[in-house]
Tab-separated table of N, CA and C in Angstrom:
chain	number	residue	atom	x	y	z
U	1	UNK	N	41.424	-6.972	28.982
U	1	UNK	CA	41.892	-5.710	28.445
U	1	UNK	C	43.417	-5.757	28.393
U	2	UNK	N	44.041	-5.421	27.479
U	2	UNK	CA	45.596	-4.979	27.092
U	2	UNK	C	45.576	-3.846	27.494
U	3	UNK	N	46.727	-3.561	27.675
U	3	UNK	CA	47.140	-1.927	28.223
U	3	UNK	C	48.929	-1.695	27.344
U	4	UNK	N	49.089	-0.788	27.261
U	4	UNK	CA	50.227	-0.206	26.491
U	4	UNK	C	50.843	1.118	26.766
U	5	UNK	N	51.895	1.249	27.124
U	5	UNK	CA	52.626	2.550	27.589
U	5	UNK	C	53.384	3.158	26.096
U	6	UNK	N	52.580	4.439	26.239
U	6	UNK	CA	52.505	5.758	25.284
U	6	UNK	C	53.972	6.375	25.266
U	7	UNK	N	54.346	7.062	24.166
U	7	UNK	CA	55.852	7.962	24.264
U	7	UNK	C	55.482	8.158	25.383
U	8	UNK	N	55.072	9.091	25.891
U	8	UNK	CA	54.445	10.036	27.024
U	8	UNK	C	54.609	9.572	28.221
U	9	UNK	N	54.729	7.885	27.913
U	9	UNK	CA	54.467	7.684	29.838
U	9	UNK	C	53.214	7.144	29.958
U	10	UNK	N	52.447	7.552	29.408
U	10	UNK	CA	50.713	6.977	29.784
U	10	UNK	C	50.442	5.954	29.209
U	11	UNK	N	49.283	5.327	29.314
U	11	UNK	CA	48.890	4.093	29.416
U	11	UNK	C	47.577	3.975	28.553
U	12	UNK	N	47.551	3.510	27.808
U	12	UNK	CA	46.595	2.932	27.021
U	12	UNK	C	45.452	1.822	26.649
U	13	UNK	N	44.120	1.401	27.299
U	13	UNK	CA	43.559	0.298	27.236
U	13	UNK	C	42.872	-0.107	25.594
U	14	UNK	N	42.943	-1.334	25.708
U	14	UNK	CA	42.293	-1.481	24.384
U	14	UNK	C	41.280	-3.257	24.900
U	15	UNK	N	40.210	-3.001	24.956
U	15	UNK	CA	39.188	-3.855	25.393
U	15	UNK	C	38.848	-5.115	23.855
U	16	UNK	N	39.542	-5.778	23.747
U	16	UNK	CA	39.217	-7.193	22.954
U	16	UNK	C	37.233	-7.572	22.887
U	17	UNK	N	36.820	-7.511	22.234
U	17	UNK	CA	35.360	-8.312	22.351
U	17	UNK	C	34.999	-8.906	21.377
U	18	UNK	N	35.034	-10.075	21.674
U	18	UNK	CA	34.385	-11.432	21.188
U	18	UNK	C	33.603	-11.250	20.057
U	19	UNK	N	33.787	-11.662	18.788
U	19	UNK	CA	32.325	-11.301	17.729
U	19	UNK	C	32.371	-9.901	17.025
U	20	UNK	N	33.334	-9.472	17.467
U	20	UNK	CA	33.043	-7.364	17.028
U	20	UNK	C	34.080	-7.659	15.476
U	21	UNK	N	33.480	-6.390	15.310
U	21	UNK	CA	34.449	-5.895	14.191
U	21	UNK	C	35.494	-4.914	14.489
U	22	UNK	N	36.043	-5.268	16.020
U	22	UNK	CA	37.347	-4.382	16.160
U	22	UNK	C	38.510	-5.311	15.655
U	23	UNK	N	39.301	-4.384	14.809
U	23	UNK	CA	40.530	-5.334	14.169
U	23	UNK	C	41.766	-5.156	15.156
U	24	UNK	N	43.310	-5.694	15.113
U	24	UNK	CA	43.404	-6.243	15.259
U	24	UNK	C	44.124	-5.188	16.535
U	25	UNK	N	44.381	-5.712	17.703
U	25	UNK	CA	45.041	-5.082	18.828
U	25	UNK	C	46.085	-4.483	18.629
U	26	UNK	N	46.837	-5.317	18.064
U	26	UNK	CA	48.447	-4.445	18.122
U	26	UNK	C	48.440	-2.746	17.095
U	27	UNK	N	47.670	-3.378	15.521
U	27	UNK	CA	47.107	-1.862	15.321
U	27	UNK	C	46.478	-0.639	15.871
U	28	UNK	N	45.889	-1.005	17.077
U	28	UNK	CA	44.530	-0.074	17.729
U	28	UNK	C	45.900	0.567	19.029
U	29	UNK	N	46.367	-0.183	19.202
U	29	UNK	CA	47.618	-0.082	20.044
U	29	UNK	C	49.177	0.847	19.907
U	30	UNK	N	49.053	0.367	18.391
U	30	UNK	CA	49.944	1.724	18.043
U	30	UNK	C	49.197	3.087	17.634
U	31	UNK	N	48.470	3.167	17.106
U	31	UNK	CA	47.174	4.138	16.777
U	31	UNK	C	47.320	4.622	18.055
U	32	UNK	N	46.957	4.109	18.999
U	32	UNK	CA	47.116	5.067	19.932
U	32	UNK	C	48.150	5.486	20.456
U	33	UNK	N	49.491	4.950	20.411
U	33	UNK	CA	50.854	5.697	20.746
U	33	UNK	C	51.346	6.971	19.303
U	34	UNK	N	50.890	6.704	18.056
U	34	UNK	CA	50.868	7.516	17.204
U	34	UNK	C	50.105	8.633	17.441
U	35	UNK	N	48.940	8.573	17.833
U	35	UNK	CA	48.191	9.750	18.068
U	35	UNK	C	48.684	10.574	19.333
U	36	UNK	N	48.975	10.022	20.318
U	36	UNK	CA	49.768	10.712	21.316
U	36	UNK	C	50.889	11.122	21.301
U	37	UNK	N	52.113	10.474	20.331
U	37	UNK	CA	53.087	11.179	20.191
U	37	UNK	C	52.763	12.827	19.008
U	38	UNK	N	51.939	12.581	18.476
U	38	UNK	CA	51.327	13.620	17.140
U	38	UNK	C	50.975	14.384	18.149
U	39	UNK	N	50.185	14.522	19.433
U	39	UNK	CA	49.533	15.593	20.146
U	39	UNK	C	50.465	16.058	20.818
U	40	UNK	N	51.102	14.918	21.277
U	40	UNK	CA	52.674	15.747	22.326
U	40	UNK	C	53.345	17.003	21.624
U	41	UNK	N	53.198	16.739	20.388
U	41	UNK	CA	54.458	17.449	19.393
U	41	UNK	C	53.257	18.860	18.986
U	42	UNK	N	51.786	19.011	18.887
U	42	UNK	CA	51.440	19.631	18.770
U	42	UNK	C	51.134	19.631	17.137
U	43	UNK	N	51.075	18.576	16.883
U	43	UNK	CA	50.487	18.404	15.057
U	43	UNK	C	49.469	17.779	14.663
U	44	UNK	N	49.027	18.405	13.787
U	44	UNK	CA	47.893	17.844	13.305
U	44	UNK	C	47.949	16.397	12.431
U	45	UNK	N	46.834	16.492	11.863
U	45	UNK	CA	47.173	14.802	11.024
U	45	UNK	C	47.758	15.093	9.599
U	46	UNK	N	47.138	16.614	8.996
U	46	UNK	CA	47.831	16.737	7.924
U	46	UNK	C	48.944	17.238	8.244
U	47	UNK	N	49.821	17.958	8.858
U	47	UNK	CA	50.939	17.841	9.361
U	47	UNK	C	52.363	16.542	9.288
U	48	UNK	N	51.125	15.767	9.914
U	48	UNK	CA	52.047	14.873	10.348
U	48	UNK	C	52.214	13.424	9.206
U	49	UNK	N	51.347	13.733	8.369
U	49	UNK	CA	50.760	13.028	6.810
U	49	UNK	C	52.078	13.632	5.836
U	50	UNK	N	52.217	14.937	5.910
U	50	UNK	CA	52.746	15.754	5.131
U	50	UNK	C	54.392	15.293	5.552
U	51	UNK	N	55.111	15.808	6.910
U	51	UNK	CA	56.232	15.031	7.206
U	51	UNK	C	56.595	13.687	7.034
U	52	UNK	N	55.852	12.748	7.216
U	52	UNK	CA	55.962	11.519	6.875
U	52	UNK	C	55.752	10.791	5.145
U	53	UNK	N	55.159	11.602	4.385
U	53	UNK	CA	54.801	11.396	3.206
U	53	UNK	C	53.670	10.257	3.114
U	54	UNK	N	52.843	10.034	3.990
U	54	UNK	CA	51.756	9.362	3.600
U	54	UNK	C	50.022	9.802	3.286
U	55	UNK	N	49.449	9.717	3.467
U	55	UNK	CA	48.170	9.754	2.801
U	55	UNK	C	47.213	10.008	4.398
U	56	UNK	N	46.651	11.588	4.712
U	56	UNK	CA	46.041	11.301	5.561
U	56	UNK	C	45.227	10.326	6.283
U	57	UNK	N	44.080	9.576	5.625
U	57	UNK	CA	43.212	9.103	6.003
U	57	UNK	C	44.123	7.355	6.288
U	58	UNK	N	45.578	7.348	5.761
U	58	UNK	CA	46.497	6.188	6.737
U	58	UNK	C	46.701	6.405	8.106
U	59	UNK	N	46.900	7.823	8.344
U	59	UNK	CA	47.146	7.907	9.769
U	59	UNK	C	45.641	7.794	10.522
U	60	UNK	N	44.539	9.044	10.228
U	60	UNK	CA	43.277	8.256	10.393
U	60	UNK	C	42.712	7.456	10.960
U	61	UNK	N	42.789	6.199	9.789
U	61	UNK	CA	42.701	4.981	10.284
U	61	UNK	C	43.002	4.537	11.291
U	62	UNK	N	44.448	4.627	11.319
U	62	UNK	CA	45.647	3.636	12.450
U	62	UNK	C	44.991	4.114	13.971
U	63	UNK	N	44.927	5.802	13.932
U	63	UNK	CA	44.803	6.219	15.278
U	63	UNK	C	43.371	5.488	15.791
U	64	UNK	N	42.495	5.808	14.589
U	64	UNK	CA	41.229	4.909	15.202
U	64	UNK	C	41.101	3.870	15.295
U	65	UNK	N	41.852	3.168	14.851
U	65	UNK	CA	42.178	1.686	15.167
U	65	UNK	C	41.268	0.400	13.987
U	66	UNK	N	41.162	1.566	12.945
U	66	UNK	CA	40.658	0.613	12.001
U	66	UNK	C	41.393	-0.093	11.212
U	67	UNK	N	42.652	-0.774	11.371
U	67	UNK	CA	43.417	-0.779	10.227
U	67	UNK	C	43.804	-2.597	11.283
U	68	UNK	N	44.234	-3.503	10.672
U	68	UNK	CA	44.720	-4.105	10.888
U	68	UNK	C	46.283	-4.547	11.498
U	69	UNK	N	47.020	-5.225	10.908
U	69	UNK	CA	48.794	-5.052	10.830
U	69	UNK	C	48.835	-3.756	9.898
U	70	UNK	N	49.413	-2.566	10.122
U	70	UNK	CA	50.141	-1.548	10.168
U	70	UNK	C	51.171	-2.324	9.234
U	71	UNK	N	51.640	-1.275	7.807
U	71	UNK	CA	52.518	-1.587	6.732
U	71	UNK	C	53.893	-1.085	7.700
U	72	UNK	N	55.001	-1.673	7.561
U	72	UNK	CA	56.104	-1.741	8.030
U	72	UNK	C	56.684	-0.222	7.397
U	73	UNK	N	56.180	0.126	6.156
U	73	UNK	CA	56.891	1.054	5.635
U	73	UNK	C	56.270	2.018	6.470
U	74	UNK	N	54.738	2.012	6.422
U	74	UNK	CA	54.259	3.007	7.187
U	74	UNK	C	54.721	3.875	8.915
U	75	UNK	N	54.505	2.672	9.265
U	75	UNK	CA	55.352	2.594	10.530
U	75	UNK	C	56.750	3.429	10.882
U	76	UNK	N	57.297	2.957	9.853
U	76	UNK	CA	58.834	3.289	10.028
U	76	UNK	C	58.924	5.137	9.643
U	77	UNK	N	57.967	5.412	8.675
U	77	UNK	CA	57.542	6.608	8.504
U	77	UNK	C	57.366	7.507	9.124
U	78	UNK	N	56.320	7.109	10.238
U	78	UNK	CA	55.550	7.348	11.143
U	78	UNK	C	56.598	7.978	12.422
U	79	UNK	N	57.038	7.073	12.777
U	79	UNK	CA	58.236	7.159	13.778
U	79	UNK	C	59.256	8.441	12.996
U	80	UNK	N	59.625	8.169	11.556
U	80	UNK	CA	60.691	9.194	11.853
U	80	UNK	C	60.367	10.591	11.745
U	81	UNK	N	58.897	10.708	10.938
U	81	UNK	CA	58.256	12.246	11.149
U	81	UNK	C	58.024	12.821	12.333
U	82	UNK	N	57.991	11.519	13.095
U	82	UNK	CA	57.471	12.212	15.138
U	82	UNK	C	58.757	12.114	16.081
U	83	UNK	N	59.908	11.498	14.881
U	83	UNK	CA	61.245	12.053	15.955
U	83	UNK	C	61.298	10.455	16.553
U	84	UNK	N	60.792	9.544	16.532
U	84	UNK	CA	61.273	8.534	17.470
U	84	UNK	C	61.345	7.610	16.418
U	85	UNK	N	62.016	6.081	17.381
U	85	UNK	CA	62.721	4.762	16.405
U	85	UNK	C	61.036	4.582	16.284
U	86	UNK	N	61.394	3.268	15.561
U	86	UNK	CA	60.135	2.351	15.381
U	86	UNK	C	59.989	1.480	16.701
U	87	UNK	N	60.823	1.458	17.367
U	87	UNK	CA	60.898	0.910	18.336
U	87	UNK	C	60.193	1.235	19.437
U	88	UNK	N	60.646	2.693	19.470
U	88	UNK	CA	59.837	3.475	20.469
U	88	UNK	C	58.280	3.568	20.162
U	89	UNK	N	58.327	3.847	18.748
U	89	UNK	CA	56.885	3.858	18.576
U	89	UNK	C	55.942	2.771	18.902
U	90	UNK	N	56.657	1.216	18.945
U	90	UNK	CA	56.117	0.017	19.306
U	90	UNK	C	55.939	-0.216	20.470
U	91	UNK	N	56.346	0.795	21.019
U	91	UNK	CA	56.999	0.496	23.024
U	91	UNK	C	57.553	-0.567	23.528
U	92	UNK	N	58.526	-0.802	22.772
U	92	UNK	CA	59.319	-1.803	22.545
U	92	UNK	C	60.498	-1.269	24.114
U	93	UNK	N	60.806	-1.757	24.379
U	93	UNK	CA	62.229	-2.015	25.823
U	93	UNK	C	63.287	-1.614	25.046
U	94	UNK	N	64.096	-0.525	24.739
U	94	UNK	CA	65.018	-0.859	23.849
U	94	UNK	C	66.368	0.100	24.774
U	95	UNK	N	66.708	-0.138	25.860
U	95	UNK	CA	67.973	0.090	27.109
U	95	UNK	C	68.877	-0.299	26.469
U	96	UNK	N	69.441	0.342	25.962
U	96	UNK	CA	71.037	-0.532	25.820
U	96	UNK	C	71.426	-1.323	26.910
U	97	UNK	N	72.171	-2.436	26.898
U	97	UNK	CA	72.753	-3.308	28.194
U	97	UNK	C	74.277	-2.062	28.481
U	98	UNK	N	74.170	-2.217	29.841
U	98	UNK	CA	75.226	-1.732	30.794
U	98	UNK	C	76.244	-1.911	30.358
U	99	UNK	N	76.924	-0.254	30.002
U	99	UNK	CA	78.490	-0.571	28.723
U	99	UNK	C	78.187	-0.705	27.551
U	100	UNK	N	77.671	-0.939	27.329
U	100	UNK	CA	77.574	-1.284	25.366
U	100	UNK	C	77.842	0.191	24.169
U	101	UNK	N	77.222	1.499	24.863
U	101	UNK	CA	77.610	2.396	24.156
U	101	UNK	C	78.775	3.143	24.648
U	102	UNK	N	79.477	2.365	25.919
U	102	UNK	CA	80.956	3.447	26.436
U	102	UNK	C	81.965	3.409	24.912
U	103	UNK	N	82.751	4.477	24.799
U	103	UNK	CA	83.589	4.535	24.133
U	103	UNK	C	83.066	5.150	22.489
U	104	UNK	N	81.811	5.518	22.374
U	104	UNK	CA	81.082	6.172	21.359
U	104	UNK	C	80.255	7.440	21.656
U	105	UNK	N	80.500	8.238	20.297
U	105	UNK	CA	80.121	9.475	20.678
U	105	UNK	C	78.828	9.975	20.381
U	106	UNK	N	77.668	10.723	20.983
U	106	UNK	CA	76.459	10.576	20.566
U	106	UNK	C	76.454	10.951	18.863
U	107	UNK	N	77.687	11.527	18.475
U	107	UNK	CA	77.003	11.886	17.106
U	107	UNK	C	77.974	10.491	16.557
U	108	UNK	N	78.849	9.637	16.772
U	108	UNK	CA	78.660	8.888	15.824
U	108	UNK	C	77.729	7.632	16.140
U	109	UNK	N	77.055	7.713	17.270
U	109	UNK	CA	75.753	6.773	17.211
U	109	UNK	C	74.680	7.133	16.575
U	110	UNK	N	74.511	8.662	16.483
U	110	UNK	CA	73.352	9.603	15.394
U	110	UNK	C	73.447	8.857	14.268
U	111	UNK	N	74.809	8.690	13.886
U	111	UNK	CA	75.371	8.901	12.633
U	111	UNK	C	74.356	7.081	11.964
U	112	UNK	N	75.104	6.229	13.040
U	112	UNK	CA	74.958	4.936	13.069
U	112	UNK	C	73.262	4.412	12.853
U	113	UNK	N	72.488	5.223	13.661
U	113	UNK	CA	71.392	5.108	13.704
U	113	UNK	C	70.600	5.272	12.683
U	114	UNK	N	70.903	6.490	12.256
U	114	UNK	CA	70.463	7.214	10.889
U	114	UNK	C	70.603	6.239	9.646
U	115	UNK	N	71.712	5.497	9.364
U	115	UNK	CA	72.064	4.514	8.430
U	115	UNK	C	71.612	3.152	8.494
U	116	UNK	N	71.145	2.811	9.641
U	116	UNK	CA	70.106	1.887	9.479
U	116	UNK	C	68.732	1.927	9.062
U	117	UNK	N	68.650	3.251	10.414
U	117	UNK	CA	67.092	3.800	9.702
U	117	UNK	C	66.827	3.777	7.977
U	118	UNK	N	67.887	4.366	7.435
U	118	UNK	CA	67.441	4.644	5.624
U	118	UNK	C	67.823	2.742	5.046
U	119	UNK	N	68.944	1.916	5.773
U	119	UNK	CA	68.335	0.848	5.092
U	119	UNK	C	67.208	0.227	5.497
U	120	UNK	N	67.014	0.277	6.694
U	120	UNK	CA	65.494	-0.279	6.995
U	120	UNK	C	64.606	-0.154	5.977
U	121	UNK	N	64.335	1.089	6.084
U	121	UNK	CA	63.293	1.876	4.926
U	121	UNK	C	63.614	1.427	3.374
U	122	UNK	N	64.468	1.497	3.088
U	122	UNK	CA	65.359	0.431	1.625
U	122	UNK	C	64.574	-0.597	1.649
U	123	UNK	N	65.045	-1.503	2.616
U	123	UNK	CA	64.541	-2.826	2.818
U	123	UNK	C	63.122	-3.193	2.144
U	124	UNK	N	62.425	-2.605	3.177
U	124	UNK	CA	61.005	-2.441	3.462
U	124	UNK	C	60.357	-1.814	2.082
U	125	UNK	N	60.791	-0.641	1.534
U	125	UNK	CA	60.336	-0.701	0.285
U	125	UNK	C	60.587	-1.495	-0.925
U	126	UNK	N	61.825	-2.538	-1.084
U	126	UNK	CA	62.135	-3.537	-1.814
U	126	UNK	C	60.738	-4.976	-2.112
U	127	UNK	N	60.727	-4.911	-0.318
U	127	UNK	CA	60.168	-6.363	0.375
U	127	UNK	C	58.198	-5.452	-0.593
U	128	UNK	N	57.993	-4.234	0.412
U	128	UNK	CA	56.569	-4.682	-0.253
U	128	UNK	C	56.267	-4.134	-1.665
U	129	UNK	N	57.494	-3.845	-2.711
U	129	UNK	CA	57.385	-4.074	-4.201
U	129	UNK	C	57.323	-5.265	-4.541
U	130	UNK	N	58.380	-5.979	-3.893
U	130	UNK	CA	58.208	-7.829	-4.109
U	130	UNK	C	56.682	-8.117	-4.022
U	131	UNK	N	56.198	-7.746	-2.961
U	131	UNK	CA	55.100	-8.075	-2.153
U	131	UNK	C	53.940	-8.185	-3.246
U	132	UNK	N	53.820	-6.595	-3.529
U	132	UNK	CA	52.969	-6.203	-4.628
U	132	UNK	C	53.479	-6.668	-5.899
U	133	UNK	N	54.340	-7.037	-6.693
U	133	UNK	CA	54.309	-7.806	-7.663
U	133	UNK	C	53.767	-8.875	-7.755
U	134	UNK	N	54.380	-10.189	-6.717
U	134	UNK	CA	53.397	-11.103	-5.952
U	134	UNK	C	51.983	-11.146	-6.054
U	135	UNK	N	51.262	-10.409	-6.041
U	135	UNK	CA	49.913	-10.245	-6.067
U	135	UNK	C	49.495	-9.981	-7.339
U	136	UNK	N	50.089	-9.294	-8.207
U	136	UNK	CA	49.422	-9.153	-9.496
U	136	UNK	C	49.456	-10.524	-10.194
């Protein structure tokens, strides 16, 4: 069994079995930190479909853990409709090292943050137009 720590603090199991048609862990894994940050906040799925601009039955999926690798765009979505990085949403370690933000002010790290966030999202919608051209 994998286990995974939630916005929240809590802990999450996700049981692997041999032969099943459960896909793939790391999806079933955020699905469940998505669905818990969505309940923390007190929203529903169309809610939280609607802030993020995606398609209910994407979130759906993810929380139930039917979905495989999770679209990057989605993701990044996901996170900024529920208020957190993608990072956080991954439960990713993300401490700044000791000193690194002295001498900056929270709003021009807002500021800083924010401007990656929208190229990220740039990025990411470039990469899976490439993606999808590719395929046709």
């Amino acid at each position: 069994m994998r286990t995974a720590e939630l916005p929240n603090g809590d802990e999450v199991g996700h049981v692997e079995q041999q032969g099943s048609t459960t896909r793939g862990t790391e999806g079933a894994l955020l699905g469940a930190r998505v669905r818990a940050a969505r309940e923390e906040r007190g929203l529903t799925l169309r809610e939280l479909a609607r802030r993020a601009e995606v398609q209910v039955s994407d979130i759906s999926r993810l929380e139930r853990g039917l979905t495989g690798q999770p679209r990057l765009a989605l993701g990044m979505a996901l996170a900024r409709a529920l208020g957190l990085t993608l990072s956080q949403l991954l439960g990713e370690d993300e401490r700044p090292a000791d000193g690194a933000l002295e001498g900056h002010s929270i709003v021009e790290l807002r500021r800083a943050l924010e401007a990656i966030s929208r190229e990220a999202t740039r990025v990411a919608r470039v990469a899976e137009s490439a993606a999808a051209s590719l395929r046709r």
